[in-house]
Amino acid sequence: MNRPYLIRFLANLLRCFWIFFPSLVFIVLALLCFTQLPQGKDLLISFTETDGPFSSLLLSKGIFLVAIVFWVYVSWYSSRIVAYIKEYQRGPQADELEKRFLHRFPRIIGYGCLLVLLLSLSTLPFYNSWLTRQPFLFLICGVLLLWQIDKQLIRLSSYAREGRFLRVLLTVIAVLIPVMVVSYTAFGWFKKVGFLLAFVFILLIAYMLYINLRRHRMEVLEKRAQRVTQVTPTRGWEKIAYRSMRFLRLPTEEASYFVAFNIICAVGLLAYAAGIFILSASTLMGPFPFVLLAFAVLLGFGNIITAMSCRAGISLHFFIFVFAAFLPTPDHHRVRTASLQARHQPVNIYQQRQSIQEYFSRWLSARPEIDTMSQYPMYMVLANGGASRSAYWVASVLGRLEDASINQPTARFSRELFSLSGSSGGGVGIATFYAMLLQQKNKAPIKGFETAARDYLRQDFLTFTLARMLGPDFFNYIPGINLLIPDDDRADALEKAFEKAADKNYYRIGFDSTWFDQCVTQTGVDHHLPILFINSTRVRDGNPAVLSTIRLDSDFYNKRVDLLALLQQDKTIRLSTASILGARFPFISPAGRIDSYLTPGIPNDTLVANYFVDGGYFDNSGAGVVQEMIRALLISINNSPDSVIHSRGRKLALKVLHITNSPQSATPLQPIGPFVNDALAPLLTITGAYDMQTTINDQRFITYIEDVNRRSSTEGFQRAEYIPIHLYNDPAIKTDTSSKGPYVMDWYISDSVRNQMDRRLLTQPRLQQLLQR
């Protein structure tokens, strides 16, 4: 290969990378998502685990087939349209090598889509293999191999006998594919990775045959067109198609492929729209097929902009980015609220919450059995964040403790439970358990809390959220289109996914009908449920914020934002909204906006916008607010003139249950290169500080509990104990070695991960000790 040819080859290759950038971006994103991210791998696993009625499964797997065909066909043909426009613009100036690149690159993009699926599925049985560590190397090698096979197919399709054989083979495969979908669904073969790989491989063969036989047919039609006088279409739809093709510089011989492209786009867009606007449709198709549908739509949109840019001779992408950055964009991230008056609730209900002193006094007064006991356990729960992983683990642990005490009405775990505090998924977990306690009311106490929590939190809360994220929320930044976007954002979708989830157990969670005003304490009224703390973080100043069933007095809670006090008078929120407000971790859930008066409690004052995100940004365990509460309780016990508070408070055995769901081993320190050191050291430090501050906060809290326990002989509680309940192995217990994970963190967890967590419930050593007590 001489130097000029090499230079021209590299120049054309780089030019194609730029021209077909949207399609390549989504191929890279798909490969990274499904081979490198644990969440992406778990989505693949969950797809293979689908169970249910045959009709529902068949529809779901049919959508999977539509998603693959949609992604591949749109990637290939929209790139082909861009190539036609570029080739027309270049005209006689384009040399043979450049034309060859423009002809070949779109079909290679289609190969890349199917190769990504094959590589991603191949990583499932080989979790830590070299394939997982070097997926791009395998992708490049696979593309080069298919390129060579493609050249041979081009040659074979031009021969009469071989061409007929390939057409027959394509016909057979076209009939076989729907038969495979039905049989795979009937016999459960989608659960087997080998069968799934075979299915995608057959789709790859069908695609290779289709585009090469198409190429030969195009050449035949082109020669025939040179001998036949041009006929102008007369039908309406033909005129539209003809004008569209002429505008896009497509040859008229390609009319059938252009029609097929539009039909496939229509079917794919219909499925995509159903996932966005219909919750049941999104959960039916599942996250993996929907991601493929969304990638097809978004890259198709990107290629349309590229085609228009090539047609106009100016980069429209640049102007879209500029307009998105500087033009006003509608804010769809307001937190859902409702009217207290419409709910027939007092408009000042949040201002009438009990203080910590009043709640503690009433809690002790309602437990006269303390007088007859030498010590009385008082539980406080901390729940670390971690999306559905955390929610499932926290609610399962609390449900199991409640079920174990169900036959002891005077010693029920919920009766001895004083407070629940959590962030992110931990906040969702404690809200789930709290909602069950609230909803049980006068029901006969039977075991079922753990089952209800597990059945509820095992469901798919992710797909509908992703649908809004990769749909309306994405197009909200496109000028003009954003005026048509509805107010419901992806955080609303996540809340509605929780509210509409199946909830048919004896103990209902009832997120669809539970409001936070039903949960709060009221001055002068006994409250028989524990204190609920859902932790959040204010964006502008990083202040910790808390949604609490009691009033957060500044004397004890430092400068924590009492989020309910910020609500405008007559405004309330759902319990689901409150729990998700503490679990808004970008980019899956954006910061939620709450407008409040500049001076809280004074109506008609100036409104200011407050934005809140995940509580884990400041305190991932919710330990801070609990530590400040314990200090308030100690002051009450030691200084209260009420003898009941003093005598019963001195008998309390404080037990802090810290439910974690992340690995407890230290992060290994790895060297960083000079370039990374110079360019990214500040970012790496901030990221490390974010991860470490929870560890430091937790250790500070543990030290504080130890100090409280040391002083217990002279003041405060009788004793204090910190009890961690780790999902992963407990480093303090050498025999605890069976729970290494990994446990993926997402709003949807596969059955295999969930089953591991269920087994952990049976072996967690500290939990077993609590159950034995």
PDB file of N, CA and C in Angstrom, residues 53-59 61-62 179-190:
ATOM      1  N   PRO A  53     -48.013 -14.988  31.123  1.00  0.00           N
ATOM      2  CA  PRO A  53     -48.882 -15.630  30.128  1.00  0.00           C
ATOM      3  C   PRO A  53     -48.223 -15.642  28.752  1.00  0.00           C
ATOM      4  N   PHE A  54     -48.533 -16.673  27.977  1.00  0.00           N
ATOM      5  CA  PHE A  54     -47.912 -16.829  26.649  1.00  0.00           C
ATOM      6  C   PHE A  54     -48.195 -15.631  25.748  1.00  0.00           C
ATOM      7  N   SER A  55     -49.435 -15.127  25.771  1.00  0.00           N
ATOM      8  CA  SER A  55     -49.785 -14.014  24.883  1.00  0.00           C
ATOM      9  C   SER A  55     -48.971 -12.768  25.216  1.00  0.00           C
ATOM     10  N   SER A  56     -48.806 -12.487  26.519  1.00  0.00           N
ATOM     11  CA  SER A  56     -48.022 -11.309  26.925  1.00  0.00           C
ATOM     12  C   SER A  56     -46.558 -11.483  26.560  1.00  0.00           C
ATOM     13  N   LEU A  57     -46.043 -12.696  26.792  1.00  0.00           N
ATOM     14  CA  LEU A  57     -44.647 -12.956  26.461  1.00  0.00           C
ATOM     15  C   LEU A  57     -44.409 -12.853  24.962  1.00  0.00           C
ATOM     16  N   LEU A  58     -45.337 -13.378  24.171  1.00  0.00           N
ATOM     17  CA  LEU A  58     -45.180 -13.333  22.721  1.00  0.00           C
ATOM     18  C   LEU A  58     -45.187 -11.893  22.231  1.00  0.00           C
ATOM     19  N   LEU A  59     -46.055 -11.072  22.786  1.00  0.00           N
ATOM     20  CA  LEU A  59     -46.092  -9.667  22.403  1.00  0.00           C
ATOM     21  C   LEU A  59     -44.796  -8.971  22.813  1.00  0.00           C
ATOM     22  N   LYS A  61     -41.772 -10.339  23.248  1.00  0.00           N
ATOM     23  CA  LYS A  61     -40.659 -10.778  22.405  1.00  0.00           C
ATOM     24  C   LYS A  61     -40.823 -10.278  20.972  1.00  0.00           C
ATOM     25  N   GLY A  62     -42.075 -10.129  20.535  1.00  0.00           N
ATOM     26  CA  GLY A  62     -42.302  -9.529  19.223  1.00  0.00           C
ATOM     27  C   GLY A  62     -41.812  -8.096  19.178  1.00  0.00           C
ATOM     28  N   VAL A 179     -41.292 -17.692  13.132  1.00  0.00           N
ATOM     29  CA  VAL A 179     -41.489 -19.021  13.708  1.00  0.00           C
ATOM     30  C   VAL A 179     -40.586 -19.192  14.933  1.00  0.00           C
ATOM     31  N   MET A 180     -39.355 -18.685  14.849  1.00  0.00           N
ATOM     32  CA  MET A 180     -38.430 -18.765  15.987  1.00  0.00           C
ATOM     33  C   MET A 180     -38.954 -17.968  17.179  1.00  0.00           C
ATOM     34  N   VAL A 181     -39.528 -16.787  16.918  1.00  0.00           N
ATOM     35  CA  VAL A 181     -40.060 -15.977  18.016  1.00  0.00           C
ATOM     36  C   VAL A 181     -41.157 -16.739  18.756  1.00  0.00           C
ATOM     37  N   VAL A 182     -42.057 -17.366  18.012  1.00  0.00           N
ATOM     38  CA  VAL A 182     -43.159 -18.129  18.626  1.00  0.00           C
ATOM     39  C   VAL A 182     -42.625 -19.343  19.385  1.00  0.00           C
ATOM     40  N   SER A 183     -41.747 -20.103  18.744  1.00  0.00           N
ATOM     41  CA  SER A 183     -41.234 -21.320  19.390  1.00  0.00           C
ATOM     42  C   SER A 183     -40.345 -20.989  20.583  1.00  0.00           C
ATOM     43  N   TYR A 184     -39.511 -19.955  20.462  1.00  0.00           N
ATOM     44  CA  TYR A 184     -38.672 -19.536  21.593  1.00  0.00           C
ATOM     45  C   TYR A 184     -39.538 -19.157  22.791  1.00  0.00           C
ATOM     46  N   THR A 185     -40.637 -18.449  22.509  1.00  0.00           N
ATOM     47  CA  THR A 185     -41.527 -18.033  23.590  1.00  0.00           C
ATOM     48  C   THR A 185     -42.234 -19.238  24.205  1.00  0.00           C
ATOM     49  N   ALA A 186     -42.703 -20.139  23.369  1.00  0.00           N
ATOM     50  CA  ALA A 186     -43.453 -21.310  23.851  1.00  0.00           C
ATOM     51  C   ALA A 186     -42.588 -22.227  24.704  1.00  0.00           C
ATOM     52  N   PHE A 187     -41.345 -22.438  24.281  1.00  0.00           N
ATOM     53  CA  PHE A 187     -40.472 -23.394  24.982  1.00  0.00           C
ATOM     54  C   PHE A 187     -39.494 -22.736  25.953  1.00  0.00           C
ATOM     55  N   GLY A 188     -39.600 -21.420  26.131  1.00  0.00           N
ATOM     56  CA  GLY A 188     -38.737 -20.727  27.087  1.00  0.00           C
ATOM     57  C   GLY A 188     -37.297 -20.608  26.654  1.00  0.00           C
ATOM     58  N   TRP A 189     -37.033 -20.626  25.357  1.00  0.00           N
ATOM     59  CA  TRP A 189     -35.653 -20.587  24.872  1.00  0.00           C
ATOM     60  C   TRP A 189     -35.034 -19.193  24.947  1.00  0.00           C
ATOM     61  N   PHE A 190     -35.876 -18.163  25.113  1.00  0.00           N
ATOM     62  CA  PHE A 190     -35.307 -16.826  25.309  1.00  0.00           C
ATOM     63  C   PHE A 190     -34.541 -16.741  26.633  1.00  0.00           C
TER      64      PHE A 190
END
